[in-house]
Amino acid sequence: MPTFANQSAAERIASRADQGGRATTAAGRVEDLMRAALAAAHDGRASPVERAEMLMELAVGLQQKPKTPDYLTAAVKLYDEALAICPANERLLAARISARKGTALQAVPEPGTELIEQARALYEAAIPCLALLGRAEEVAEAEMNLGLVLQHLAGCGRARISDAIASYQRALRTFDVKRYPVEFAILQNNLAAAFLSIPFTDERARIREALAVQCFEEGLKVVNLIDHPAEYAMLQNNLGNALQYASSSHIIENNLRAIAAYDEALRVRTRANAPLEYANTIANKANCLWNLPDDSERPDDGNRANLTKAKGYYEEALEIFFNHGEVEKARIVTEAIGQLAQEILAHTPEN
């Protein structure tokens, strides 16, 4: 922790909030921090630019590891206060604050699309200014986030998926494979997801599937298990999904490749350190095993052994989903277990 003399204004405010002695809960911590931040925001000893930057820094800190949705809501309020203080001639600072506010709005849980729509408007307004006055990396980050917003809205029928793909591709002009391997890999994952989200209703569906698999594989060329474990696991898990659901004549081959990808993801996603991610991956692997013969060279011999393995994975995933309050996922897995039990019974030889 830096000494007080080396602390930023935002760090000093956070320190004061901690020293207040009230914040015994996450909500109390947010309340104390907001009170201290807003008091400092109206302190005339600092310039408006300094106060706006300080509020933005505090808001970013609240976003980094939000303990409750209140942290994200508080961050949005701090961004609003920063925008209100920011001088009209500080266009670049206002664009930076707006883009950061967009990331907070994206993260706030909500049943509808109102906040996501607000985030979209903020990015679309900020990007031209960032492009004119800011750094290329700031523009690429905003384009990347705009792509995520547009992809979400496309799933609700409120945007075009092609616009999301275009945003990702613009971000790749800066976040290239050599200089920004992690960002490149994440963008490849996002592009693949966008390709796969397009309904398979035309003759180009298989081309998009192939492009998605290619994107995942391109991402995996630049991240590895040691240096980028989270990104590596994400790409391997999603590659497995793309392979097992591909509309290909090579079903067994694709499913075997998918199993290998899930196993790679599980080298990172363990029950101890990432229980929900682990549960998602073993549920995906279970679904793949469900459709895989025990002996790929003799597919007509059935798959009772793989059905049994799949049931075991589903049962473990169900326990984790239930314990973490993932009700809908628990319901889906419960249904799958019931169907598997019937299939295993049907494959059991009569005595």
Tab-separated table of C-alpha atoms in Angstrom:
chain	number	residue	atom	x	y	z
A	1	MET	CA	0.000	0.000	0.000
A	2	PRO	CA	1.532	3.390	-0.926
A	3	THR	CA	2.326	5.881	1.797
A	4	PHE	CA	-0.127	8.719	2.293
A	5	ALA	CA	2.263	11.152	0.597
A	6	ASN	CA	2.257	9.048	-2.573
A	7	GLN	CA	-1.454	8.280	-2.619
A	8	SER	CA	-3.702	9.640	-5.333
A	9	ALA	CA	-6.724	11.714	-4.347
A	10	ALA	CA	-8.956	8.739	-5.016
A	11	GLU	CA	-6.835	6.478	-2.796
A	12	ARG	CA	-6.924	9.012	0.031
A	13	ILE	CA	-10.716	9.175	-0.145
A	14	ALA	CA	-10.962	5.390	-0.124
A	15	SER	CA	-8.627	5.353	2.876
A	16	ARG	CA	-10.802	7.859	4.743
A	17	ALA	CA	-13.905	5.799	4.013
A	18	ASP	CA	-12.163	2.716	5.440
A	19	GLN	CA	-11.068	4.592	8.550
A	20	GLY	CA	-14.602	5.747	9.339
A	21	GLY	CA	-15.312	2.570	11.295
A	22	ARG	CA	-18.877	2.220	9.980
A	23	ALA	CA	-18.479	-0.003	6.971
A	24	THR	CA	-18.952	-3.469	8.412
A	25	THR	CA	-20.840	-4.613	5.293
A	26	ALA	CA	-20.388	-4.160	1.553
A	27	ALA	CA	-23.348	-1.764	1.492
A	28	GLY	CA	-21.848	0.266	4.326
A	29	ARG	CA	-18.511	0.426	2.543
A	30	VAL	CA	-20.187	1.776	-0.609
A	31	GLU	CA	-22.189	4.301	1.383
A	32	ASP	CA	-19.091	5.604	3.172
A	33	LEU	CA	-17.086	5.800	-0.037
A	34	MET	CA	-19.867	7.647	-1.864
A	35	ARG	CA	-20.195	10.173	0.981
A	36	ALA	CA	-16.450	10.843	1.028
A	37	ALA	CA	-16.208	11.017	-2.767
A	38	LEU	CA	-19.089	13.421	-3.197
A	39	ALA	CA	-17.744	15.651	-0.444
A	40	ALA	CA	-14.382	15.784	-2.195
A	41	ALA	CA	-16.089	16.437	-5.525
A	42	HIS	CA	-17.263	19.797	-4.191
A	43	ASP	CA	-13.961	20.736	-2.581
A	44	GLY	CA	-12.906	23.969	-4.260
A	45	ARG	CA	-9.230	23.429	-3.439
A	46	ALA	CA	-8.943	21.099	-6.457
A	47	SER	CA	-9.661	22.105	-10.037
A	48	PRO	CA	-12.766	20.734	-11.806
A	49	VAL	CA	-10.561	18.570	-14.019
A	50	GLU	CA	-8.779	17.095	-10.995
A	51	ARG	CA	-12.079	16.388	-9.261
A	52	ALA	CA	-13.579	14.774	-12.363
A	53	GLU	CA	-10.517	12.573	-12.816
A	54	MET	CA	-10.599	11.632	-9.124
A	55	LEU	CA	-14.263	10.578	-9.345
A	56	MET	CA	-13.555	8.536	-12.465
A	57	GLU	CA	-10.676	6.777	-10.705
A	58	LEU	CA	-12.886	5.945	-7.730
A	59	ALA	CA	-15.617	4.624	-10.004
A	60	VAL	CA	-13.129	2.377	-11.803
A	61	GLY	CA	-12.021	1.022	-8.424
A	62	LEU	CA	-15.596	0.160	-7.485
A	63	GLN	CA	-16.007	-1.720	-10.768
A	64	GLN	CA	-12.891	-3.828	-10.531
A	65	LYS	CA	-14.136	-6.303	-7.925
A	66	PRO	CA	-17.766	-5.471	-7.205
A	67	LYS	CA	-18.999	-7.371	-4.159
A	68	THR	CA	-22.637	-6.532	-4.879
A	69	PRO	CA	-24.571	-4.785	-7.681
A	70	ASP	CA	-24.575	-1.718	-5.397
A	71	TYR	CA	-20.903	-1.240	-6.237
A	72	LEU	CA	-21.752	-0.927	-9.924
A	73	THR	CA	-24.689	1.392	-9.290
A	74	ALA	CA	-22.448	3.576	-7.149
A	75	ALA	CA	-19.829	3.630	-9.907
A	76	VAL	CA	-22.453	4.893	-12.369
A	77	LYS	CA	-23.361	7.699	-9.955
A	78	LEU	CA	-19.720	8.700	-9.604
A	79	TYR	CA	-19.310	8.796	-13.389
A	80	ASP	CA	-22.410	11.016	-13.603
A	81	GLU	CA	-20.958	13.349	-10.985
A	82	ALA	CA	-17.655	13.412	-12.872
A	83	LEU	CA	-19.426	14.331	-16.111
A	84	ALA	CA	-21.335	17.092	-14.327
A	85	ILE	CA	-18.081	18.588	-12.997
A	86	CYS	CA	-16.024	18.099	-16.173
A	87	PRO	CA	-15.514	21.463	-17.958
A	88	ALA	CA	-17.221	21.769	-21.347
A	89	ASN	CA	-13.907	22.286	-23.150
A	90	GLU	CA	-12.439	19.026	-21.779
A	91	ARG	CA	-13.878	16.887	-24.582
A	92	LEU	CA	-11.374	14.058	-24.277
A	93	LEU	CA	-11.854	13.681	-20.524
A	94	ALA	CA	-15.629	13.681	-20.963
A	95	ALA	CA	-15.322	10.973	-23.639
A	96	ARG	CA	-13.135	8.872	-21.368
A	97	ILE	CA	-15.578	9.196	-18.480
A	98	SER	CA	-18.500	8.334	-20.772
A	99	ALA	CA	-16.762	5.235	-22.107
A	100	ARG	CA	-15.984	4.065	-18.578
A	101	LYS	CA	-19.588	4.693	-17.547
A	102	GLY	CA	-20.639	2.466	-20.422
A	103	THR	CA	-18.636	-0.427	-18.976
A	104	ALA	CA	-20.359	0.015	-15.605
A	105	LEU	CA	-23.815	0.074	-17.203
A	106	GLN	CA	-22.979	-3.120	-19.108
A	107	ALA	CA	-22.149	-4.894	-15.868
A	108	VAL	CA	-25.240	-3.887	-13.859
A	109	PRO	CA	-27.658	-6.858	-13.727
A	110	GLU	CA	-31.024	-5.948	-15.246
A	111	PRO	CA	-33.922	-7.892	-16.782
A	112	GLY	CA	-34.390	-5.573	-19.777
A	113	THR	CA	-32.148	-3.642	-22.160
A	114	GLU	CA	-32.474	-0.047	-20.917
A	115	LEU	CA	-28.997	0.164	-19.371
A	116	ILE	CA	-27.397	-1.646	-22.299
A	117	GLU	CA	-29.043	0.841	-24.659
A	118	GLN	CA	-27.594	3.676	-22.568
A	119	ALA	CA	-24.139	2.086	-22.781
A	120	ARG	CA	-24.466	1.844	-26.556
A	121	ALA	CA	-25.299	5.547	-26.826
A	122	LEU	CA	-22.320	6.457	-24.626
A	123	TYR	CA	-19.867	4.422	-26.723
A	124	GLU	CA	-21.197	5.732	-30.011
A	125	ALA	CA	-20.854	9.308	-28.740
A	126	ALA	CA	-17.407	8.792	-27.183
A	127	ILE	CA	-15.653	6.876	-29.968
A	128	PRO	CA	-15.385	9.774	-32.497
A	129	CYS	CA	-13.839	12.021	-29.831
A	130	LEU	CA	-11.473	9.300	-28.642
A	131	ALA	CA	-10.439	8.691	-32.238
A	132	LEU	CA	-9.763	12.408	-32.776
A	133	LEU	CA	-8.072	13.301	-29.487
A	134	GLY	CA	-7.226	10.087	-27.636
A	135	ARG	CA	-5.048	7.045	-28.048
A	136	ALA	CA	-5.648	4.184	-30.459
A	137	GLU	CA	-5.911	1.741	-27.551
A	138	GLU	CA	-8.755	3.755	-26.011
A	139	VAL	CA	-10.664	3.647	-29.297
A	140	ALA	CA	-10.098	-0.093	-29.658
A	141	GLU	CA	-11.281	-0.768	-26.105
A	142	ALA	CA	-14.438	1.259	-26.706
A	143	GLU	CA	-15.059	-0.546	-30.009
A	144	MET	CA	-14.588	-3.874	-28.246
A	145	ASN	CA	-17.140	-2.944	-25.595
A	146	LEU	CA	-19.531	-1.535	-28.184
A	147	GLY	CA	-19.333	-4.870	-29.979
A	148	LEU	CA	-20.383	-6.671	-26.795
A	149	VAL	CA	-23.310	-4.283	-26.329
A	150	LEU	CA	-24.456	-4.662	-29.927
A	151	GLN	CA	-24.142	-8.443	-29.713
A	152	HIS	CA	-26.323	-8.496	-26.602
A	153	LEU	CA	-28.892	-6.212	-28.208
A	154	ALA	CA	-28.867	-8.271	-31.406
A	155	GLY	CA	-29.963	-11.259	-29.348
A	156	CYS	CA	-32.962	-9.166	-28.246
A	157	GLY	CA	-33.762	-8.013	-31.766
A	158	ARG	CA	-32.615	-4.439	-31.041
A	159	ALA	CA	-29.399	-4.318	-33.087
A	160	ARG	CA	-27.704	-6.042	-36.015
A	161	ILE	CA	-25.126	-8.711	-35.319
A	162	SER	CA	-23.211	-7.515	-38.366
A	163	ASP	CA	-22.607	-4.198	-36.568
A	164	ALA	CA	-21.137	-6.069	-33.584
A	165	ILE	CA	-18.826	-7.994	-35.897
A	166	ALA	CA	-17.749	-4.734	-37.535
A	167	SER	CA	-16.921	-3.237	-34.117
A	168	TYR	CA	-14.773	-6.239	-33.200
A	169	GLN	CA	-12.965	-6.040	-36.527
A	170	ARG	CA	-12.240	-2.325	-36.038
A	171	ALA	CA	-10.823	-3.104	-32.583
A	172	LEU	CA	-8.512	-5.679	-34.174
A	173	ARG	CA	-6.813	-2.920	-36.167
A	174	THR	CA	-5.140	-1.927	-32.889
A	175	PHE	CA	-5.388	-5.063	-30.767
A	176	ASP	CA	-3.329	-7.169	-33.149
A	177	VAL	CA	-1.794	-10.540	-32.459
A	178	LYS	CA	1.770	-9.299	-31.893
A	179	ARG	CA	1.287	-6.292	-29.612
A	180	TYR	CA	-1.860	-7.254	-27.700
A	181	PRO	CA	-2.141	-11.057	-27.628
A	182	VAL	CA	-4.688	-11.239	-24.774
A	183	GLU	CA	-7.005	-8.620	-26.284
A	184	PHE	CA	-6.585	-10.301	-29.680
A	185	ALA	CA	-7.610	-13.652	-28.208
A	186	ILE	CA	-10.660	-12.176	-26.457
A	187	LEU	CA	-11.733	-10.489	-29.688
A	188	GLN	CA	-11.375	-13.777	-31.546
A	189	ASN	CA	-13.617	-15.384	-28.919
A	190	ASN	CA	-16.173	-12.570	-29.305
A	191	LEU	CA	-16.105	-12.789	-33.099
A	192	ALA	CA	-16.644	-16.531	-32.957
A	193	ALA	CA	-19.600	-16.109	-30.597
A	194	ALA	CA	-21.058	-13.495	-32.947
A	195	PHE	CA	-20.741	-15.797	-35.954
A	196	LEU	CA	-22.405	-18.631	-34.044
A	197	SER	CA	-25.267	-16.401	-32.891
A	198	ILE	CA	-26.503	-15.863	-36.450
A	199	PRO	CA	-29.449	-18.222	-37.149
A	200	PHE	CA	-28.512	-21.143	-39.366
A	201	THR	CA	-31.129	-20.387	-42.013
A	202	ASP	CA	-29.043	-19.912	-45.157
A	203	GLU	CA	-26.388	-21.634	-47.217
A	204	ARG	CA	-23.602	-19.672	-45.484
A	205	ALA	CA	-24.294	-21.180	-42.059
A	206	ARG	CA	-21.536	-23.781	-42.382
A	207	ILE	CA	-19.087	-21.104	-43.495
A	208	ARG	CA	-19.872	-19.116	-40.341
A	209	GLU	CA	-19.396	-22.239	-38.209
A	210	ALA	CA	-16.006	-22.813	-39.830
A	211	LEU	CA	-15.088	-19.154	-39.259
A	212	ALA	CA	-16.052	-19.475	-35.588
A	213	VAL	CA	-13.847	-22.541	-35.092
A	214	GLN	CA	-11.040	-20.740	-36.903
A	215	CYS	CA	-11.413	-17.722	-34.592
A	216	PHE	CA	-11.140	-19.893	-31.478
A	217	GLU	CA	-8.081	-21.638	-32.908
A	218	GLU	CA	-6.467	-18.304	-33.835
A	219	GLY	CA	-6.981	-17.103	-30.279
A	220	LEU	CA	-5.418	-20.254	-28.873
A	221	LYS	CA	-2.274	-19.644	-30.922
A	222	VAL	CA	-1.432	-16.578	-28.864
A	223	VAL	CA	-2.529	-17.490	-25.326
A	224	ASN	CA	-1.269	-20.400	-23.288
A	225	LEU	CA	-2.017	-22.312	-20.123
A	226	ILE	CA	0.798	-20.757	-18.089
A	227	ASP	CA	0.654	-17.058	-18.976
A	228	HIS	CA	-3.061	-16.613	-19.766
A	229	PRO	CA	-4.944	-19.396	-17.954
A	230	ALA	CA	-8.369	-17.717	-17.832
A	231	GLU	CA	-8.369	-16.790	-21.528
A	232	TYR	CA	-6.961	-20.202	-22.455
A	233	ALA	CA	-9.728	-22.010	-20.583
A	234	MET	CA	-12.438	-19.754	-22.019
A	235	LEU	CA	-11.291	-20.357	-25.592
A	236	GLN	CA	-10.922	-24.120	-25.100
A	237	ASN	CA	-14.386	-24.405	-23.551
A	238	ASN	CA	-15.973	-22.370	-26.315
A	239	LEU	CA	-14.058	-24.228	-29.017
A	240	GLY	CA	-15.476	-27.451	-27.590
A	241	ASN	CA	-18.995	-26.040	-27.822
A	242	ALA	CA	-18.476	-24.915	-31.414
A	243	LEU	CA	-17.146	-28.315	-32.423
A	244	GLN	CA	-19.835	-30.412	-30.772
A	245	TYR	CA	-22.701	-28.348	-32.207
A	246	ALA	CA	-21.258	-27.931	-35.700
A	247	SER	CA	-23.538	-29.158	-38.488
A	248	SER	CA	-20.870	-31.395	-39.998
A	249	SER	CA	-20.749	-34.878	-41.465
A	250	HIS	CA	-17.726	-35.567	-39.225
A	251	ILE	CA	-19.745	-35.779	-36.004
A	252	ILE	CA	-17.593	-38.326	-34.156
A	253	GLU	CA	-14.349	-36.585	-35.087
A	254	ASN	CA	-15.708	-33.216	-33.989
A	255	ASN	CA	-16.975	-34.627	-30.697
A	256	LEU	CA	-13.598	-36.209	-29.949
A	257	ARG	CA	-11.913	-32.863	-30.633
A	258	ALA	CA	-14.500	-31.191	-28.393
A	259	ILE	CA	-13.751	-33.595	-25.517
A	260	ALA	CA	-10.046	-32.796	-25.847
A	261	ALA	CA	-10.822	-29.060	-25.746
A	262	TYR	CA	-12.989	-29.430	-22.621
A	263	ASP	CA	-10.232	-31.420	-20.929
A	264	GLU	CA	-7.797	-28.585	-21.665
A	265	ALA	CA	-10.225	-26.077	-20.161
A	266	LEU	CA	-10.534	-28.269	-17.064
A	267	ARG	CA	-6.804	-27.988	-16.474
A	268	VAL	CA	-7.620	-24.428	-15.408
A	269	ARG	CA	-11.256	-24.609	-14.341
A	270	THR	CA	-11.189	-26.750	-11.222
A	271	ARG	CA	-13.966	-27.186	-8.711
A	272	ALA	CA	-11.788	-25.622	-6.035
A	273	ASN	CA	-10.803	-22.382	-7.769
A	274	ALA	CA	-13.616	-21.775	-10.290
A	275	PRO	CA	-16.659	-23.876	-9.331
A	276	LEU	CA	-19.221	-22.346	-11.686
A	277	GLU	CA	-16.885	-22.330	-14.687
A	278	TYR	CA	-15.952	-25.909	-13.823
A	279	ALA	CA	-19.636	-26.885	-13.650
A	280	ASN	CA	-20.350	-25.257	-17.008
A	281	THR	CA	-17.491	-27.120	-18.664
A	282	ILE	CA	-18.283	-30.546	-17.221
A	283	ALA	CA	-21.929	-30.050	-18.228
A	284	ASN	CA	-20.752	-29.270	-21.769
A	285	LYS	CA	-18.516	-32.329	-21.697
A	286	ALA	CA	-21.421	-34.460	-20.461
A	287	ASN	CA	-23.554	-33.319	-23.370
A	288	CYS	CA	-20.769	-34.253	-25.770
A	289	LEU	CA	-20.293	-37.702	-24.215
A	290	TRP	CA	-24.041	-38.279	-24.512
A	291	ASN	CA	-23.649	-38.281	-28.303
A	292	LEU	CA	-20.334	-40.103	-28.534
A	293	PRO	CA	-20.024	-43.891	-29.059
A	294	ASP	CA	-17.893	-45.802	-26.565
A	295	ASP	CA	-15.681	-47.007	-29.419
A	296	SER	CA	-15.319	-44.479	-32.228
A	297	GLU	CA	-14.206	-47.300	-34.543
A	298	ARG	CA	-17.371	-49.305	-33.788
A	299	PRO	CA	-20.149	-46.729	-33.367
A	300	ASP	CA	-22.900	-49.313	-33.748
A	301	ASP	CA	-21.889	-50.934	-30.445
A	302	GLY	CA	-23.557	-48.087	-28.515
A	303	ASN	CA	-22.407	-45.734	-25.798
A	304	ARG	CA	-23.611	-47.032	-22.443
A	305	ALA	CA	-20.230	-46.286	-20.809
A	306	ASN	CA	-20.216	-42.705	-22.086
A	307	LEU	CA	-23.828	-42.258	-20.997
A	308	THR	CA	-22.843	-43.317	-17.492
A	309	LYS	CA	-19.890	-40.900	-17.475
A	310	ALA	CA	-22.139	-38.112	-18.732
A	311	LYS	CA	-24.651	-38.760	-15.965
A	312	GLY	CA	-21.888	-38.508	-13.365
A	313	TYR	CA	-20.704	-35.166	-14.766
A	314	TYR	CA	-24.258	-33.816	-14.848
A	315	GLU	CA	-24.860	-34.869	-11.247
A	316	GLU	CA	-21.720	-33.070	-10.101
A	317	ALA	CA	-22.663	-29.966	-12.112
A	318	LEU	CA	-26.173	-30.056	-10.623
A	319	GLU	CA	-24.785	-29.996	-7.085
A	320	ILE	CA	-22.611	-26.968	-7.883
A	321	PHE	CA	-25.368	-25.068	-9.693
A	322	PHE	CA	-27.775	-25.730	-6.834
A	323	ASN	CA	-25.286	-24.595	-4.202
A	324	HIS	CA	-24.601	-21.356	-6.100
A	325	GLY	CA	-28.218	-20.477	-6.761
A	326	GLU	CA	-28.095	-21.120	-10.514
A	327	VAL	CA	-31.719	-22.236	-10.601
A	328	GLU	CA	-32.287	-22.339	-14.350
A	329	LYS	CA	-29.084	-24.251	-15.040
A	330	ALA	CA	-29.951	-26.680	-12.246
A	331	ARG	CA	-33.368	-27.238	-13.829
A	332	ILE	CA	-31.897	-27.949	-17.262
A	333	VAL	CA	-29.320	-30.357	-15.854
A	334	THR	CA	-31.987	-32.143	-13.788
A	335	GLU	CA	-33.995	-32.778	-16.946
A	336	ALA	CA	-30.882	-34.073	-18.713
A	337	ILE	CA	-30.154	-36.481	-15.848
A	338	GLY	CA	-33.681	-37.877	-16.069
A	339	GLN	CA	-33.380	-38.461	-19.815
A	340	LEU	CA	-29.950	-40.040	-19.423
A	341	ALA	CA	-31.199	-42.395	-16.734
A	342	GLN	CA	-33.865	-43.664	-19.131
A	343	GLU	CA	-31.340	-44.129	-21.942
A	344	ILE	CA	-28.922	-45.984	-19.665
A	345	LEU	CA	-31.767	-48.276	-18.600
A	346	ALA	CA	-32.641	-48.906	-22.233
A	347	HIS	CA	-29.011	-49.838	-22.948
A	348	THR	CA	-28.796	-52.218	-19.981
A	349	PRO	CA	-28.768	-55.862	-21.134
A	350	GLU	CA	-31.558	-58.003	-19.745
A	351	ASN	CA	-30.447	-60.784	-17.409
